[in-house]
Short mmCIF file of C-alpha atoms and ligand atoms in Angstrom, two decimals:
data_model
loop_
_atom_site.label_atom_id
_atom_site.label_comp_id
_atom_site.label_asym_id
_atom_site.label_seq_id
_atom_site.Cartn_x
_atom_site.Cartn_y
_atom_site.Cartn_z
CA MET A 1 118.61 187.56 74.65
CA PHE A 2 119.74 187.20 78.29
CA ASP A 3 116.16 187.81 79.39
CA SER A 4 115.36 184.27 78.39
CA VAL A 5 115.69 181.73 81.21
CA ARG A 6 116.31 179.06 78.58
CA ILE A 7 119.34 180.90 77.17
CA ARG A 8 120.65 181.75 80.64
CA LEU A 9 120.34 178.13 81.75
CA THR A 10 122.10 176.92 78.61
CA LEU A 11 124.93 179.46 79.05
CA TRP A 12 125.43 178.53 82.68
CA TYR A 13 125.42 174.88 81.76
CA ALA A 14 127.93 175.44 78.93
CA CYS A 15 130.26 177.48 81.20
CA VAL A 16 130.26 174.87 83.95
CA LEU A 17 130.75 172.08 81.43
CA ALA A 18 133.56 173.97 79.64
CA LEU A 19 135.37 174.51 82.93
CA SER A 20 135.02 170.86 83.93
CA LEU A 21 136.12 169.66 80.50
CA MET A 22 139.15 171.95 80.54
CA VAL A 23 140.24 170.80 83.99
CA PHE A 24 139.68 167.19 82.96
CA ALA A 25 141.62 167.62 79.69
CA PHE A 26 144.46 169.42 81.48
CA LEU A 27 144.85 166.68 84.09
CA LEU A 28 144.64 163.96 81.45
CA TYR A 29 147.24 165.78 79.32
CA LYS A 30 149.62 166.10 82.26
CA ALA A 31 149.28 162.42 83.13
CA THR A 32 149.67 161.35 79.49
CA SER A 33 152.75 163.49 78.85
CA ALA A 34 154.38 162.10 82.01
CA VAL A 35 153.72 158.57 80.70
CA PHE A 36 155.07 159.52 77.24
CA TYR A 37 158.36 160.79 78.72
CA GLU A 38 158.66 157.79 80.99
CA ARG A 39 158.14 155.45 78.05
CA GLN A 40 160.82 157.23 76.04
CA ASP A 41 163.32 156.91 78.88
CA GLU A 42 162.38 153.27 79.35
CA SER A 43 162.83 152.56 75.66
CA LEU A 44 166.17 154.40 75.46
CA ARG A 45 167.35 152.46 78.47
CA SER A 46 166.52 149.10 76.94
CA THR A 47 168.15 150.13 73.66
CA VAL A 48 171.37 151.24 75.33
CA LYS A 49 171.41 148.02 77.39
CA THR A 50 171.13 145.99 74.17
CA VAL A 51 174.05 147.97 72.74
CA VAL A 52 176.16 147.38 75.83
CA SER A 53 175.53 143.64 76.03
CA ALA A 54 176.26 143.30 72.28
CA TYR A 55 179.42 145.32 72.83
CA GLN A 56 180.51 143.15 75.74
CA GLU A 57 179.98 139.98 73.73
CA GLU A 58 182.02 141.38 70.84
CA PHE A 59 184.70 142.63 73.20
CA GLU A 60 185.11 139.16 74.66
CA GLU A 61 185.44 137.73 71.17
CA GLN A 62 187.62 140.44 69.61
CA GLN A 63 189.52 141.56 72.69
CA SER A 64 189.70 145.05 71.17
CA ALA A 65 187.55 147.90 72.23
CA GLN A 66 187.74 149.63 68.91
CA LYS A 67 186.83 146.57 66.88
CA ALA A 68 184.01 145.61 69.17
CA GLY A 69 182.68 149.12 68.81
CA GLN A 70 182.77 149.04 65.06
CA VAL A 71 181.04 145.67 64.87
CA VAL A 72 178.31 146.72 67.23
CA LEU A 73 177.71 149.97 65.43
CA THR A 74 177.43 148.32 62.07
CA GLU A 75 175.27 145.47 63.32
CA LEU A 76 172.90 147.43 65.47
CA THR A 77 171.08 150.25 63.76
CA PHE A 78 168.03 152.02 65.09
CA PRO A 79 166.08 154.41 62.94
CA ASP A 80 165.79 157.86 64.54
CA ARG A 81 168.12 156.86 67.34
CA TYR A 82 171.83 157.61 67.54
CA VAL A 83 174.30 155.32 69.22
CA LEU A 84 177.51 156.83 70.62
CA LEU A 85 180.44 155.23 72.27
CA VAL A 86 182.57 157.59 74.36
CA ASP A 87 185.66 157.16 76.48
CA ASN A 88 185.80 158.03 80.15
CA ASP A 89 186.49 161.71 79.37
CA GLY A 90 183.48 161.97 77.10
CA HIS A 91 185.44 161.92 73.82
CA SER A 92 183.68 160.13 71.05
CA MET A 93 185.20 156.75 70.19
CA ALA A 94 182.65 155.76 67.61
CA SER A 95 179.11 156.57 66.61
CA SER A 96 176.36 155.11 64.46
CA LYS A 97 176.15 156.21 60.86
CA ASN A 98 173.11 158.32 61.23
CA ALA A 99 174.85 160.25 64.06
CA SER A 100 177.61 161.56 61.82
CA GLY A 101 176.07 164.99 61.56
CA ILE A 102 175.51 165.61 65.24
CA ALA A 103 178.00 166.52 67.85
CA VAL A 104 177.15 165.63 71.40
CA ASN A 105 179.32 166.52 74.29
CA ILE A 106 178.28 164.57 77.27
CA PRO A 107 179.27 166.51 80.38
CA SER A 108 181.46 164.65 82.81
CA SER A 109 178.88 165.07 85.58
CA ILE A 110 176.46 162.93 83.61
CA LEU A 111 179.14 160.33 82.94
CA LYS A 112 180.02 160.28 86.60
CA GLU A 113 176.41 159.67 87.56
CA ALA A 114 176.08 157.00 84.88
CA HIS A 115 179.15 155.37 86.31
CA ASP A 116 177.96 155.58 89.90
CA ARG A 117 174.45 154.37 89.23
CA SER A 118 175.28 152.32 86.12
CA PHE A 119 172.57 154.20 84.22
CA LYS A 120 171.64 157.82 83.55
CA VAL A 121 169.15 159.59 81.31
CA ALA A 122 169.47 163.30 80.59
CA THR A 123 168.48 165.95 78.09
CA ILE A 124 171.25 167.66 76.24
CA GLY A 125 170.14 170.33 73.79
CA ASP A 126 167.24 168.85 71.84
CA LEU A 127 168.34 165.30 72.50
CA ARG A 128 167.25 162.91 75.18
CA LEU A 129 169.89 160.33 75.88
CA ALA A 130 170.54 157.30 78.05
CA VAL A 131 174.09 156.55 79.18
CA VAL A 132 175.40 153.22 80.50
CA PRO A 133 179.04 152.16 81.23
CA LEU A 134 180.42 149.77 78.66
CA SER A 135 181.94 147.50 81.31
CA PRO A 136 180.94 146.92 84.89
CA ASP A 137 184.29 148.24 86.13
CA GLY A 138 183.84 151.45 84.10
CA GLN A 139 187.28 151.20 82.53
CA ILE A 140 186.41 151.28 78.83
CA GLY A 141 183.95 154.10 78.51
CA PHE A 142 180.25 154.58 77.98
CA ALA A 143 177.56 153.76 75.50
CA ALA A 144 174.88 156.39 74.89
CA VAL A 145 171.65 156.14 72.89
CA ALA A 146 170.01 159.47 71.98
CA GLU A 147 166.73 160.48 70.41
CA HIS A 148 165.25 163.86 69.51
CA VAL A 149 162.97 165.24 72.18
CA SER A 150 160.67 166.33 69.36
CA VAL A 151 159.59 162.71 68.87
CA ILE A 152 157.56 163.03 72.09
CA ASP A 153 156.81 166.73 71.70
CA ASP A 154 155.17 166.13 68.31
CA GLY A 155 152.97 163.45 69.83
CA LEU A 156 152.00 165.76 72.69
CA ARG A 157 151.25 168.60 70.30
CA GLN A 158 148.93 166.29 68.37
CA LEU A 159 147.30 165.26 71.65
CA ARG A 160 146.74 168.92 72.61
CA ARG A 161 145.11 169.57 69.25
CA ASP A 162 142.88 166.51 69.63
CA PHE A 163 141.87 167.54 73.15
CA PHE A 164 141.07 171.07 72.04
CA ALA A 165 138.92 169.86 69.16
CA GLY A 166 137.32 167.19 71.36
CA VAL A 167 136.44 169.69 74.11
CA LEU A 168 134.93 172.03 71.51
CA VAL A 169 132.86 169.32 69.87
CA VAL A 170 131.61 167.92 73.21
CA LEU A 171 130.84 171.43 74.45
CA LEU A 172 128.91 172.27 71.30
CA LEU A 173 126.92 169.04 71.36
CA ALA A 174 126.21 169.32 75.09
CA SER A 175 125.15 172.97 74.74
CA PHE A 176 122.68 172.05 72.01
CA GLY A 177 121.44 169.21 74.19
CA GLY A 178 121.19 171.57 77.17
CA PHE A 179 119.29 174.11 75.10
CA PHE A 180 116.72 171.52 74.02
CA LEU A 181 116.46 170.08 77.53
CA ALA A 182 115.89 173.57 78.95
CA ARG A 183 113.24 174.17 76.30
CA LYS A 184 111.56 170.89 77.12
CA SER A 185 111.56 171.45 80.87
CA LEU A 186 110.38 175.06 80.53
CA GLY A 187 107.64 174.10 78.07
CA PRO A 188 104.99 173.74 80.80
CA VAL A 189 105.81 177.27 82.03
CA ALA A 190 104.93 178.66 78.60
CA VAL A 191 101.68 176.68 78.67
CA MET A 192 100.88 178.03 82.16
CA ASN A 193 101.68 181.52 80.95
CA ARG A 194 99.25 181.22 78.03
CA GLN A 195 96.55 179.72 80.23
CA THR A 196 96.97 182.43 82.88
CA GLN A 197 96.81 185.16 80.25
CA ARG A 198 93.47 183.81 79.09
CA ILE A 199 91.94 184.10 82.57
CA SER A 200 90.04 187.33 83.10
CA VAL A 201 87.04 188.57 85.10
CA GLU A 202 84.74 186.86 82.58
CA ASN A 203 86.18 183.39 83.16
CA LEU A 204 87.58 183.66 86.65
CA SER A 205 86.46 180.10 87.32
CA SER A 206 88.91 178.55 84.81
CA ARG A 207 92.00 176.97 86.28
CA LEU A 208 95.46 175.95 85.09
CA ASP A 209 96.03 172.33 84.04
CA ILE A 210 98.21 170.42 86.48
CA THR A 211 100.17 167.56 84.92
CA ASN A 212 102.04 166.42 88.00
CA PRO A 213 101.02 168.07 91.27
CA ARG A 214 104.13 166.75 93.00
CA ASP A 215 106.81 168.45 90.88
CA GLU A 216 107.85 172.13 91.17
CA LEU A 217 105.78 173.34 88.23
CA GLY A 218 102.77 171.38 89.45
CA SER A 219 103.10 173.00 92.85
CA LEU A 220 103.38 176.46 91.20
CA ALA A 221 100.23 175.75 89.18
CA THR A 222 98.47 174.59 92.37
CA THR A 223 99.49 177.81 94.13
CA ILE A 224 98.22 179.91 91.21
CA ASN A 225 94.96 177.93 91.20
CA GLU A 226 94.55 178.51 94.94
CA LEU A 227 95.16 182.22 94.39
CA LEU A 228 92.50 182.16 91.67
CA ASP A 229 90.13 180.39 94.10
CA ARG A 230 90.60 183.18 96.62
CA LEU A 231 90.26 185.87 93.96
CA GLU A 232 87.12 184.30 92.56
CA HIS A 233 85.66 183.94 96.04
CA SER A 234 86.35 187.55 96.98
CA PHE A 235 85.19 188.77 93.58
CA LYS A 236 81.89 186.89 93.96
CA GLU A 237 81.62 188.17 97.52
CA GLN A 238 82.07 191.73 96.24
CA GLN A 239 79.47 191.20 93.53
CA ARG A 240 77.03 189.74 96.07
CA PHE A 241 77.73 192.63 98.41
CA ILE A 242 77.09 195.21 95.69
CA ALA A 243 73.92 193.40 94.58
CA ASP A 244 72.64 193.15 98.17
CA ALA A 245 73.56 196.76 98.91
CA SER A 246 71.78 198.07 95.83
CA HIS A 247 68.81 195.92 96.68
CA GLU A 248 68.69 197.38 100.19
CA LEU A 249 69.00 200.92 98.88
CA ARG A 250 66.34 200.36 96.26
CA THR A 251 63.45 199.93 98.73
CA PRO A 252 63.81 203.22 100.65
CA LEU A 253 64.51 205.04 97.37
CA ALA A 254 61.36 203.57 95.82
CA VAL A 255 59.38 204.62 98.90
CA LEU A 256 60.85 208.15 98.66
CA ARG A 257 60.01 208.46 94.99
CA GLY A 258 56.58 206.93 95.33
CA GLU A 259 55.65 209.05 98.32
CA SER A 260 56.83 212.32 96.73
CA GLU A 261 55.09 211.48 93.44
CA VAL A 262 51.83 210.80 95.27
CA ALA A 263 52.18 214.04 97.28
CA LEU A 264 52.86 216.09 94.15
CA ASP A 265 50.14 214.38 92.14
CA LYS A 266 47.49 216.94 93.12
CA PRO A 267 47.11 219.71 95.69
CA ARG A 268 46.84 218.29 99.23
CA THR A 269 46.12 219.53 102.69
CA ILE A 270 48.84 220.69 105.04
CA ARG A 271 48.22 217.61 107.19
CA GLU A 272 48.74 215.29 104.20
CA TYR A 273 51.95 217.08 103.22
CA GLU A 274 53.14 216.78 106.78
CA GLN A 275 52.51 213.03 106.83
CA SER A 276 54.30 212.59 103.54
CA LEU A 277 57.29 214.54 104.81
CA ILE A 278 57.42 212.46 108.00
CA LEU A 279 57.56 209.31 105.85
CA VAL A 280 60.21 210.87 103.66
CA ARG A 281 62.27 211.76 106.73
CA GLU A 282 62.00 208.21 108.09
CA GLU A 283 63.14 206.70 104.82
CA ALA A 284 65.97 209.24 104.55
CA GLU A 285 67.08 208.28 108.06
CA ARG A 286 66.99 204.60 107.11
CA LEU A 287 69.04 205.41 104.02
CA SER A 288 71.60 207.29 106.09
CA ARG A 289 71.90 204.36 108.48
CA ILE A 290 72.43 201.88 105.65
CA VAL A 291 74.98 204.13 103.96
CA GLU A 292 76.78 204.62 107.26
CA ASP A 293 76.89 200.85 107.82
CA LEU A 294 78.16 200.33 104.29
CA PHE A 295 80.92 202.81 104.99
CA VAL A 296 81.97 200.88 108.07
CA LEU A 297 81.93 197.63 106.12
CA ALA A 298 83.92 199.24 103.29
CA ARG A 299 86.75 199.68 105.79
CA GLN A 300 87.04 195.92 106.11
CA PRO A 301 89.75 195.35 103.52
CA VAL A 302 92.03 197.84 105.23
CA GLU A 303 92.29 195.63 108.28
CA GLY A 304 95.54 196.34 110.15
CA SER A 305 96.07 199.63 108.35
CA PRO A 306 96.22 203.04 110.07
CA ALA A 307 92.45 203.38 109.47
CA LEU A 308 92.21 201.19 112.56
CA LEU A 309 93.16 203.45 115.46
CA LYS A 310 94.26 200.94 118.06
CA GLN A 311 95.24 202.29 121.48
CA PRO A 312 95.00 201.11 125.09
CA LEU A 313 91.49 201.76 126.39
CA SER A 314 89.26 200.70 129.25
CA LEU A 315 86.41 198.41 128.21
CA ASN A 316 84.54 199.45 131.39
CA ASP A 317 84.27 202.98 129.95
CA VAL A 318 83.15 201.69 126.55
CA ILE A 319 80.40 199.57 128.19
CA SER A 320 79.10 202.34 130.43
CA ASP A 321 79.05 204.89 127.55
CA CYS A 322 77.08 202.47 125.37
CA ALA A 323 74.73 201.50 128.20
CA ARG A 324 73.95 205.20 128.74
CA ALA A 325 73.08 205.63 125.07
CA ALA A 326 71.01 202.43 124.99
CA GLN A 327 69.19 203.48 128.13
CA VAL A 328 67.37 206.16 126.08
CA LEU A 329 66.13 203.51 123.61
CA ALA A 330 65.20 201.13 126.44
CA ASN A 331 63.21 203.83 128.24
CA GLN A 332 61.31 204.68 125.04
CA LYS A 333 60.44 201.01 124.54
CA GLY A 334 59.68 200.21 128.21
CA VAL A 335 62.53 197.68 128.47
CA GLN A 336 64.64 197.39 131.59
CA LEU A 337 68.38 197.68 130.99
CA THR A 338 70.95 196.55 133.56
CA THR A 339 74.71 196.94 133.40
CA GLN A 340 77.29 194.92 135.28
CA THR A 341 81.07 195.42 135.05
CA VAL A 342 84.10 194.19 137.00
CA PRO A 343 85.50 196.64 139.59
CA ASP A 344 89.01 196.94 138.12
CA ALA A 345 89.49 198.24 134.61
CA VAL A 346 89.69 195.74 131.73
CA VAL A 347 92.25 197.28 129.37
CA LEU A 348 92.86 196.29 125.80
CA ASN A 349 94.40 197.67 122.63
CA GLY A 350 91.60 198.67 120.38
CA ASP A 351 89.75 201.20 118.29
CA GLU A 352 87.36 202.95 120.66
CA ASP A 353 84.88 204.08 118.00
CA LEU A 354 84.62 200.60 116.52
CA LEU A 355 84.28 198.89 119.92
CA LYS A 356 81.52 201.32 120.93
CA ARG A 357 79.78 200.65 117.66
CA MET A 358 80.00 196.92 118.31
CA VAL A 359 78.46 197.10 121.79
CA LEU A 360 75.83 199.60 120.62
CA ASN A 361 74.78 197.38 117.72
CA LEU A 362 74.28 194.47 120.12
CA LEU A 363 72.36 196.62 122.64
CA ASP A 364 70.32 198.22 119.86
CA ASN A 365 69.29 194.76 118.57
CA ALA A 366 68.55 193.50 122.08
CA VAL A 367 66.21 196.44 122.79
CA LYS A 368 64.75 196.26 119.27
CA PHE A 369 63.83 192.58 119.50
CA THR A 370 62.60 192.66 123.12
CA PRO A 371 58.99 193.51 123.70
CA SER A 372 57.96 196.13 126.24
CA GLY A 373 58.35 194.90 129.82
CA GLY A 374 61.30 192.67 128.88
CA GLU A 375 64.86 192.87 130.17
CA VAL A 376 68.22 193.52 128.57
CA SER A 377 71.54 193.19 130.35
CA VAL A 378 75.10 193.98 129.42
CA THR A 379 77.91 192.39 131.42
CA LEU A 380 81.66 192.83 131.31
CA SER A 381 83.71 190.05 132.87
CA ARG A 382 87.17 188.58 132.69
CA GLN A 383 87.75 184.94 131.73
CA ASN A 384 91.28 183.42 131.58
CA GLY A 385 92.98 186.50 130.20
CA HIS A 386 90.07 187.34 127.94
CA ALA A 387 87.58 190.17 128.25
CA ARG A 388 84.04 188.91 127.83
CA ILE A 389 81.10 191.15 126.92
CA THR A 390 77.71 189.51 127.26
CA VAL A 391 74.55 191.15 125.92
CA ALA A 392 71.45 189.16 126.91
CA ASP A 393 67.78 189.86 126.39
CA THR A 394 64.44 188.26 127.10
CA GLY A 395 63.15 189.04 123.61
CA VAL A 396 61.79 187.14 120.62
CA GLY A 397 64.89 184.98 120.20
CA ILE A 398 66.33 183.56 116.99
CA PRO A 399 65.25 180.21 115.49
CA LYS A 400 67.99 177.54 115.59
CA VAL A 401 68.12 177.29 111.76
CA ALA A 402 68.71 181.03 111.44
CA GLN A 403 71.44 181.29 114.08
CA PRO A 404 74.39 180.35 111.81
CA TYR A 405 73.44 183.14 109.38
CA VAL A 406 72.74 186.11 111.65
CA PHE A 407 76.33 187.38 111.22
CA ASP A 408 76.06 187.35 107.41
CA ARG A 409 75.65 190.66 105.63
CA PHE A 410 72.07 191.66 104.86
CA TYR A 411 70.70 188.61 106.65
CA ARG A 412 67.46 189.15 108.60
CA VAL A 413 65.37 186.47 110.22
CA ASP A 414 62.11 188.25 109.51
CA LYS A 415 62.76 190.67 106.66
CA ALA A 416 59.54 192.65 106.86
CA ARG A 417 59.63 192.99 110.62
CA SER A 418 63.28 193.87 110.85
CA ARG A 419 62.94 196.48 108.11
CA GLU A 420 60.08 198.00 110.02
CA LEU A 421 62.46 198.26 112.95
CA GLY A 422 64.97 200.01 110.77
CA GLY A 423 67.55 197.28 110.15
CA ALA A 424 69.22 196.34 106.89
CA GLY A 425 70.86 193.21 108.26
CA LEU A 426 74.31 194.76 108.52
CA GLY A 427 74.51 195.30 112.30
CA LEU A 428 75.74 191.84 113.31
CA SER A 429 78.13 191.47 110.37
CA ILE A 430 79.73 194.71 111.57
CA VAL A 431 79.90 193.29 115.13
CA SER A 432 81.56 190.14 113.85
CA TRP A 433 84.08 192.12 111.79
CA ILE A 434 84.97 194.45 114.68
CA ALA A 435 85.49 191.45 116.99
CA ALA A 436 87.71 189.82 114.35
CA VAL A 437 89.96 192.85 113.83
CA HIS A 438 90.51 192.87 117.60
CA GLU A 439 91.54 189.19 117.42
CA GLY A 440 88.33 188.19 119.13
CA LYS A 441 85.11 186.44 118.20
CA VAL A 442 81.38 186.72 118.76
CA THR A 443 78.93 183.86 119.38
CA VAL A 444 75.19 183.63 119.82
CA SER A 445 72.89 181.36 121.77
CA SER A 446 69.17 181.86 121.62
CA GLU A 447 65.82 180.26 122.31
CA PRO A 448 62.80 181.51 120.35
CA ASP A 449 60.38 183.46 122.56
CA GLN A 450 62.77 183.29 125.50
CA GLY A 451 65.63 185.52 124.51
CA SER A 452 69.10 185.73 122.99
CA THR A 453 72.59 186.01 124.40
CA PHE A 454 75.49 187.41 122.39
CA ILE A 455 78.99 186.88 123.80
CA VAL A 456 82.04 188.78 122.51
CA GLU A 457 85.45 187.52 123.64
CA LEU A 458 88.48 189.78 123.18
CA PRO A 459 92.10 189.34 124.23
CA ALA A 460 92.69 191.79 127.09
CA ASN A 461 95.98 193.36 128.28
CA GLY A 462 95.19 193.25 131.98
P1 ADP B 501 69.39 194.29 111.63
O1 ADP B 501 69.95 195.57 111.21
O2 ADP B 501 68.28 193.80 110.79
O3 ADP B 501 69.11 194.22 113.10
P2 ADP B 501 71.56 192.57 112.26
O4 ADP B 501 72.67 192.11 111.43
O5 ADP B 501 71.86 193.39 113.43
O6 ADP B 501 70.53 193.27 111.32
O7 ADP B 501 70.77 191.31 112.73
C1 ADP B 501 70.41 190.32 111.82
C2 ADP B 501 69.15 189.61 112.23
O8 ADP B 501 69.41 188.83 113.41
C3 ADP B 501 68.07 190.55 112.60
O9 ADP B 501 67.34 190.90 111.47
C4 ADP B 501 67.25 189.70 113.53
O10 ADP B 501 66.37 188.88 112.83
C5 ADP B 501 68.27 188.82 114.23
N1 ADP B 501 68.66 189.37 115.55
C6 ADP B 501 69.72 190.10 115.86
N2 ADP B 501 69.76 190.38 117.19
C7 ADP B 501 68.69 189.80 117.73
C8 ADP B 501 68.19 189.74 119.07
N3 ADP B 501 68.80 190.30 120.11
N4 ADP B 501 67.03 189.06 119.27
C9 ADP B 501 66.41 188.46 118.22
N5 ADP B 501 66.83 188.49 116.94
C10 ADP B 501 67.98 189.16 116.71
#
């Protein structure tokens, strides 16, 4: 039950409300009871003053304290209130009829205070009483009017009961209200939940409805939709990658199968078998290269993970190692390769294998797409804290329209020609990825028939 946000919200709400209501009721009760007691004292005081002035009038007429007392007590009767007349020592001189059954001994301390201040209220036993001197000089005695404390206490008890019932009723009503409000405000979450559950690989392009993009739930739905955008994009990317990869693998496999079927079709000469095997070896080599490239690209998602062995290394060494390897290719092709590096070491944190692969891919392309007699150069320089590797050639160049796509996977400007040269269109996408995982970037500028220049910029340590 407590797993429901709606119930938890309602319970929290009810607890906070109950606490506030209780504090409110308590304070109101305290204030009300103080007023009740004050009113009782006030009322007793006015009653006792009426008694005293009536007494004084009678005393002036009768000139006898006893007679005046009797007249006053018979004339003035108050239901539920007892009138007492006492002498200066507190002995009863007379009392109203209804007070016959009760014996009140007013302590002399109270009489003294009543005398001194000409008025005193006090509680004696279960009676509240107001005492006033019968004459201003305090010679005759005192008049006292008393009332049971329970008169007020009963009222307060009733008030407590009403408060208790009121708090309960309000709490119950408010909790129901809170429960329905919580249900109403959480309604869109349930809708989002249902909509999200319906989204699967088959309908990855569906999105959640957004009623108000500015409120919290709208912003949550927007975030989920953005997540779905990214998921859909990467899922499509994966699908495209798999489709492209299988397509690339299909051609050499078809050649392998076709060639071996033809060779096995009928008995052939040694020379023919040899030629078939050479073709098979070439295609197998192409396959290995593609598979190797695919392996490198498959590492992409683990960017930043231990698979990337970053350590301080000298880019000068990387360049000269790669130039040495490319020199073999350049010699075979009759292309002149020149290397230029800065005298002091350019150090950066990187994965040596990946960086070598990056430079080799660029050099390999440069030699591949440069006709015999052309020139290829690789230069390492330093530019405002960045290491810059430039691989330039005087080869066939890349048409302007194709330049934005050369870093895409499986993209080749001239498919047939590039395949002949052994490429599957993965080399530059690997270069671009390696530059990116080293927080760098690669750019190209090229003129058809004049040559291409690839520039890799990497943040260097020093
Ligand atoms: P590939 O394996 O086919 O060389 P890349 O990703 O390395 O694939 O290159 C993609 C395409 O970019 C190549 O097919 C080629 O058309 C073009 N390209 C790359 N480097 C050069 C270059 N130095 N000169 C001319 N064209 C190039």
